[in-house]
Amino acid sequence: MEVIEKLKILSDAAKYDASCSSSGSKRSNSNGVGNAHYSGICHSFTEDGRCVSLLKILMTNYCIYDCKYCINKRSNIRERAIFTPQEIADLTINFYKRNYIEGLFLSSGVIKNPNYTMEKIIETIKILRNKYHFNGYIHAKTIPGCSKELIDILGSLVDRLSINIELPSNESLKLLAPDKKGDSIVSSMKYINEKKNKNKLEKKKEYFVPAGQSTQLIVGATKESDYKILTLTEALYKNFNLKRVYYSAYISVNQDKNLPMVTTPELKRENRLYQADWLLRFYGFKSHELLDEKNQNFNTLIDPKLDYALRNLDKYPIEVSKADYFTLLRIPGIGITSAKKIISTRKYVKLDYETLKKIGVVLKRAKYFVTCNGKYYTNASNYNKKIIYKELGYDNIKQLSLF
Amino acid sequence: MKDIIYLYDGTFEGFLTVVYSVFKRKILPKKIITNQEYHYNLFDKEEYIHTDFILSDKVFAGIKNISEHAMYNIFYAFLCDKNNKELIILDYIINLFRFKEKLIYMRNINSVLDVENMVKKVKREAHKFKGFVRFSKMENDIYYAKIEPDNDILEIVSRHFKKRLQNDLWIIEDAKRKVVSFYNKKDFVIVNKFSDIYERLIKTNKEIEYEQLWKCFFENVNIKERKNLRCQRNFMQKKYWKNILEVTK
């Protein structure tokens, strides 16, 4: 089979992995090819609006497993292909030198057994790192159930490792991925995190997964609520120091009695989860502040932060000339950049609404939730729950979301 | 009295020499503009300021002495394609000598915000081009790329590729400004008024194969059910497409 044929099959098979990040690593170029850029670089954007940063391919789409949601499951009749390690290394180097990509994201179906598959992945990356002296970004998948020794070797070669949980609960895993075990996924994440922490404590110089770990959760294939997904996410960040959790709105690729038929993916829901994810990681929110047992799912009509503010009006208005960083971040219409600018500006200049607007605060939103030097934005009305609900159409939103 | 207009050669050093003259004469010009862009007319009094490296170094040192951060802002803002950038930066420098290093955060002053936004624009576009540059491998193992950015980011982008592709020969041409960056495995030089470089290079046959492989990947990694052209164009504006291999028609 020609390389272009293989590339067609094995990039198509890899596309459902949402991860595209090339950030978090500072690997420098020591007389070889390439380096990692700490903030990551997007090289292109496909028609679905997703960024292309890494050469995202499977080594093979042959698989011994039969996970019901997966397009590459054993029982599917599909065209199958397998790259040799040399072919992958050559594609990566040649794409990289033309600046098409930032590096390689290598995943694979499981062939023979998990260890054998891992060995082939390692062989590929060794060619890149040792023969071609490639210092660009490499993200590889850990194959669930492989040995710790192989994780050690792979971890010393790559920038990022990921292992996809895919289904947000053990029951769903049992139902849809009977060959995979939740325990082996979690134990490998735990192992990598502990090893990273240990290296840090002992101040070891060698690289071990410098850009950390990530994972992916499928949204909408099983019955878990947003609350359930978000608390799982929170635990993953807290317990395993994950760098990212990705969410992938489910699209039906297989027919199965245990799977819903989804032709239009729940993109809005996915978007709300990403917004909430940001609130957890950068804004100091806790999952129970955003959702709880009574409100298990996000409102699709308004974003999670505005929703939080409207449900907690007793905590507002916030005085922008005094509030600390994390309090400023709770104001709808103020993000990380504008919060930082507010803090650095107010040291030297008395803030007013004009200046706030100029430094990037979205006043259209923020005006309901702030005072500036004791002054509420509109003179006509004072801080009043009824007026805010009315102007932001919250009563309608609440009613609509009941259906 | 007629308003004075200062003309200069368009270089950063030339601009700093103008700044020196403004401080020396204590007269604010109506405009500062490059002599290429300027159209003579009856109403203005123009004066060409010759670039003087000793004077520009003096201004540079004076600014850096107050704040390295401010110097960095001024250098990046100068690369911006904004109209009248010279007067905005001049106002920033005058205020800098008055308010010293805290000026950077005095965002109630218009030129402070303008400079901050210009820096942001330049850095953002330079970052995008670290991804959007597309090299073609030509004969004699030379990698060639053409770019047409809004802002003058060739030097920033060259510094990036100097680290990244340190063992390869590469050329990046800014076709909009007719400047070319040449890298010889040690350092890069940026040469002005150079426009027919592409005609002197020959694309290899192997190159077309890699172009096809890349386009094949680009097509197949897309998820059709999630089509969102607006989002694609937000991130990768149409004006850049003609030099991005996988989206040129």
Coordinates of C-alpha atoms in Angstrom, one line a residue, chain B residues 11-244:
Chain B
T11 CA 13.9 52.5 9.8
F12 CA 13.6 52.3 13.6
E13 CA 16.9 54.2 13.9
G14 CA 15.6 56.8 11.6
F15 CA 12.5 57.2 13.7
L16 CA 14.6 57.5 16.9
T17 CA 16.7 60.2 15.2
V18 CA 13.5 62.1 14.5
V19 CA 12.5 61.7 18.2
Y20 CA 15.9 63.2 19.1
S21 CA 15.2 66.3 16.8
V22 CA 11.8 66.8 18.4
F23 CA 13.3 66.9 21.9
K24 CA 16.1 69.1 20.8
R25 CA 13.9 71.7 19.0
K26 CA 10.9 71.4 21.4
I27 CA 8.5 71.6 18.5
L28 CA 5.8 69.0 17.9
P29 CA 5.5 68.0 14.3
K30 CA 2.1 67.7 12.6
K31 CA 3.2 64.4 11.1
I32 CA 6.2 62.0 10.9
I33 CA 6.2 59.9 7.8
T34 CA 8.6 58.0 5.5
N35 CA 9.8 59.9 2.5
Q36 CA 8.5 57.1 0.2
E37 CA 4.9 57.6 1.5
Y38 CA 5.0 61.4 1.6
H39 CA 3.3 63.4 -1.2
Y40 CA 4.6 67.0 -1.5
N41 CA 2.0 69.8 -1.3
L42 CA 2.0 73.6 -1.0
F43 CA 0.7 73.8 2.6
D44 CA 3.2 71.9 4.6
K45 CA 6.8 72.5 5.5
E46 CA 8.6 69.3 5.4
E47 CA 12.1 68.4 6.5
Y48 CA 14.0 65.2 5.9
I49 CA 15.9 64.0 9.0
H50 CA 18.9 61.9 8.1
T51 CA 19.3 58.8 10.2
D52 CA 22.1 59.2 12.7
F53 CA 23.1 56.1 14.6
I54 CA 24.8 58.1 17.4
L55 CA 21.7 60.1 18.0
S56 CA 19.3 57.2 17.8
D57 CA 21.5 55.2 20.2
K58 CA 21.2 58.1 22.6
V59 CA 17.4 58.0 22.5
F60 CA 17.5 54.2 22.7
A61 CA 19.7 54.3 25.8
G62 CA 17.6 57.1 27.4
I63 CA 14.4 55.1 27.0
K64 CA 15.9 51.8 28.1
N65 CA 17.3 53.5 31.1
I66 CA 13.9 54.4 32.3
S67 CA 12.2 51.1 31.4
E68 CA 13.2 48.1 29.4
H69 CA 9.6 47.1 29.2
A70 CA 8.8 50.5 27.6
M71 CA 11.6 50.0 25.1
Y72 CA 10.3 46.6 24.2
N73 CA 6.8 48.1 23.7
I74 CA 8.1 50.9 21.5
F75 CA 10.1 48.5 19.3
Y76 CA 7.1 46.2 18.7
A77 CA 4.7 49.0 18.2
F78 CA 6.9 50.4 15.5
L79 CA 6.5 47.2 13.5
C80 CA 2.7 47.8 13.4
D81 CA 1.2 48.9 10.1
K82 CA -1.1 51.5 11.9
N83 CA -1.5 54.9 10.3
N84 CA 0.3 57.6 12.2
K85 CA 2.1 55.1 14.4
E86 CA 5.1 57.5 14.6
L87 CA 3.1 60.3 16.3
I88 CA 1.5 57.8 18.7
I89 CA 4.8 56.4 19.7
L90 CA 6.3 60.0 20.0
D91 CA 3.5 60.9 22.4
Y92 CA 4.3 57.7 24.4
I93 CA 7.9 58.6 24.6
I94 CA 7.2 62.2 25.7
N95 CA 4.9 60.9 28.4
L96 CA 7.5 58.3 29.4
F97 CA 10.1 61.0 30.2
R98 CA 7.4 62.7 32.3
F99 CA 5.8 59.7 34.2
K100 CA 8.8 57.3 34.0
E101 CA 8.3 53.5 34.3
K102 CA 4.7 53.7 35.7
L103 CA 3.5 55.1 32.3
I104 CA 3.1 51.5 31.0
Y105 CA 0.1 51.1 33.3
M106 CA -1.4 54.5 32.9
R107 CA -4.1 53.3 30.6
N108 CA -6.2 56.5 30.9
I109 CA -3.7 58.1 28.4
N110 CA -4.6 57.3 24.8
S111 CA -1.2 56.7 23.5
V112 CA -0.5 54.1 26.3
L113 CA -3.5 52.1 25.2
D114 CA -2.7 52.6 21.5
V115 CA 0.8 51.4 22.0
E116 CA -0.4 48.4 24.0
N117 CA -2.8 47.5 21.3
M118 CA -0.2 47.9 18.6
V119 CA 2.2 45.6 20.5
K120 CA -0.6 43.1 20.9
K121 CA -1.4 43.2 17.1
V122 CA 2.2 42.7 16.1
K123 CA 2.8 39.9 18.6
R124 CA -0.4 38.2 17.6
E125 CA 0.3 38.2 13.9
A126 CA 3.9 37.1 14.5
H127 CA 2.7 34.2 16.6
K128 CA 0.2 33.2 13.9
F129 CA 2.9 33.3 11.2
K130 CA 5.1 30.9 13.3
G131 CA 2.4 28.5 12.3
F132 CA 1.2 29.8 8.9
V133 CA 4.6 30.0 7.1
R134 CA 4.8 27.2 4.5
F135 CA 8.2 26.2 3.2
S136 CA 8.8 24.4 -0.1
K137 CA 11.9 22.5 -0.5
M138 CA 13.8 23.7 -3.6
E139 CA 16.9 22.4 -5.4
N140 CA 20.1 22.6 -3.4
D141 CA 18.2 21.8 -0.2
I142 CA 16.9 25.4 0.2
Y143 CA 13.6 25.8 2.0
Y144 CA 11.7 28.8 0.7
A145 CA 8.5 30.5 2.0
K146 CA 6.6 33.6 0.9
I147 CA 4.5 35.6 3.4
E148 CA 2.4 38.8 3.1
P149 CA 1.7 39.9 6.7
D150 CA 0.0 43.1 7.7
N151 CA 2.8 44.1 10.1
D152 CA 6.5 44.0 9.7
I153 CA 7.2 40.7 11.5
L154 CA 9.9 39.2 9.3
E155 CA 12.6 39.6 11.9
I156 CA 10.5 38.1 14.7
V157 CA 9.6 35.1 12.5
S158 CA 13.2 34.7 11.4
R159 CA 14.4 34.6 15.0
H160 CA 12.0 31.7 15.6
F161 CA 13.1 29.7 12.6
K162 CA 16.8 30.3 13.4
K163 CA 16.3 28.2 16.5
R164 CA 13.9 25.7 15.0
L165 CA 15.6 25.0 11.6
Q166 CA 19.2 25.7 12.6
N167 CA 20.8 23.1 10.4
D168 CA 18.9 24.0 7.2
L169 CA 19.2 26.7 4.6
W170 CA 16.0 28.7 4.4
I171 CA 14.7 31.9 2.8
I172 CA 11.5 33.8 3.9
E173 CA 10.3 36.5 1.6
D174 CA 7.9 39.2 2.7
A175 CA 6.4 39.9 -0.7
K176 CA 4.4 42.9 0.6
R177 CA 7.4 44.8 1.7
K178 CA 9.9 43.3 -0.8
V179 CA 12.3 42.2 1.9
V180 CA 13.9 38.8 2.2
S181 CA 15.4 37.0 5.1
F182 CA 18.3 34.6 4.2
Y183 CA 19.5 32.0 6.7
N184 CA 22.9 30.3 6.1
K185 CA 22.9 27.8 9.1
K186 CA 24.6 30.4 11.3
D187 CA 22.6 33.6 11.1
F188 CA 20.0 35.4 9.1
V189 CA 20.3 38.6 7.2
I190 CA 17.3 40.7 6.0
V191 CA 17.8 42.3 2.6
N192 CA 15.7 45.2 1.3
K193 CA 14.3 45.7 -2.2
F194 CA 14.6 42.1 -3.2
S195 CA 11.7 40.8 -5.3
D196 CA 12.6 38.1 -7.8
I197 CA 14.0 35.5 -5.5
Y198 CA 11.4 32.8 -6.2
E199 CA 12.2 32.9 -10.0
R200 CA 15.7 31.9 -9.2
L201 CA 14.7 28.7 -7.3
I202 CA 13.6 25.4 -8.7
K203 CA 11.0 23.2 -7.0
T204 CA 11.9 19.5 -6.8
N205 CA 9.6 16.7 -8.0
K206 CA 9.7 15.1 -4.6
E207 CA 8.2 18.4 -3.3
I208 CA 4.9 17.9 -5.1
E209 CA 4.5 14.5 -3.4
Y210 CA 4.9 16.0 0.0
E211 CA 2.4 18.7 -0.9
Q212 CA -0.1 16.1 -1.9
L213 CA 0.5 14.1 1.3
W214 CA -0.1 17.2 3.4
K215 CA -3.3 18.1 1.6
C216 CA -4.5 14.5 2.0
F217 CA -3.9 14.7 5.7
F218 CA -5.7 18.1 6.0
E219 CA -8.8 16.8 4.2
N220 CA -9.1 13.6 6.2
V221 CA -8.5 15.0 9.7
N222 CA -11.6 17.2 9.3
I223 CA -14.9 16.0 10.9
K224 CA -17.6 16.8 8.4
E225 CA -20.5 16.6 10.9
R226 CA -18.9 19.5 12.8
K227 CA -18.5 21.9 9.8
N228 CA -17.9 25.4 11.1
L229 CA -16.4 27.7 8.4
R230 CA -16.9 30.8 10.4
C231 CA -14.8 29.4 13.2
Q232 CA -12.1 28.4 10.7
R233 CA -11.9 31.8 9.2
N234 CA -11.8 33.5 12.6
F235 CA -8.7 31.6 13.4
M236 CA -7.1 31.7 10.0
Q237 CA -8.3 34.8 8.2
K238 CA -9.0 34.5 4.5
K239 CA -6.4 37.2 3.6
Y240 CA -3.6 34.8 4.5
W241 CA -4.9 31.9 2.5
K242 CA -3.1 32.5 -0.7
N243 CA 0.2 31.6 0.8
I244 CA -1.1 28.6 2.9

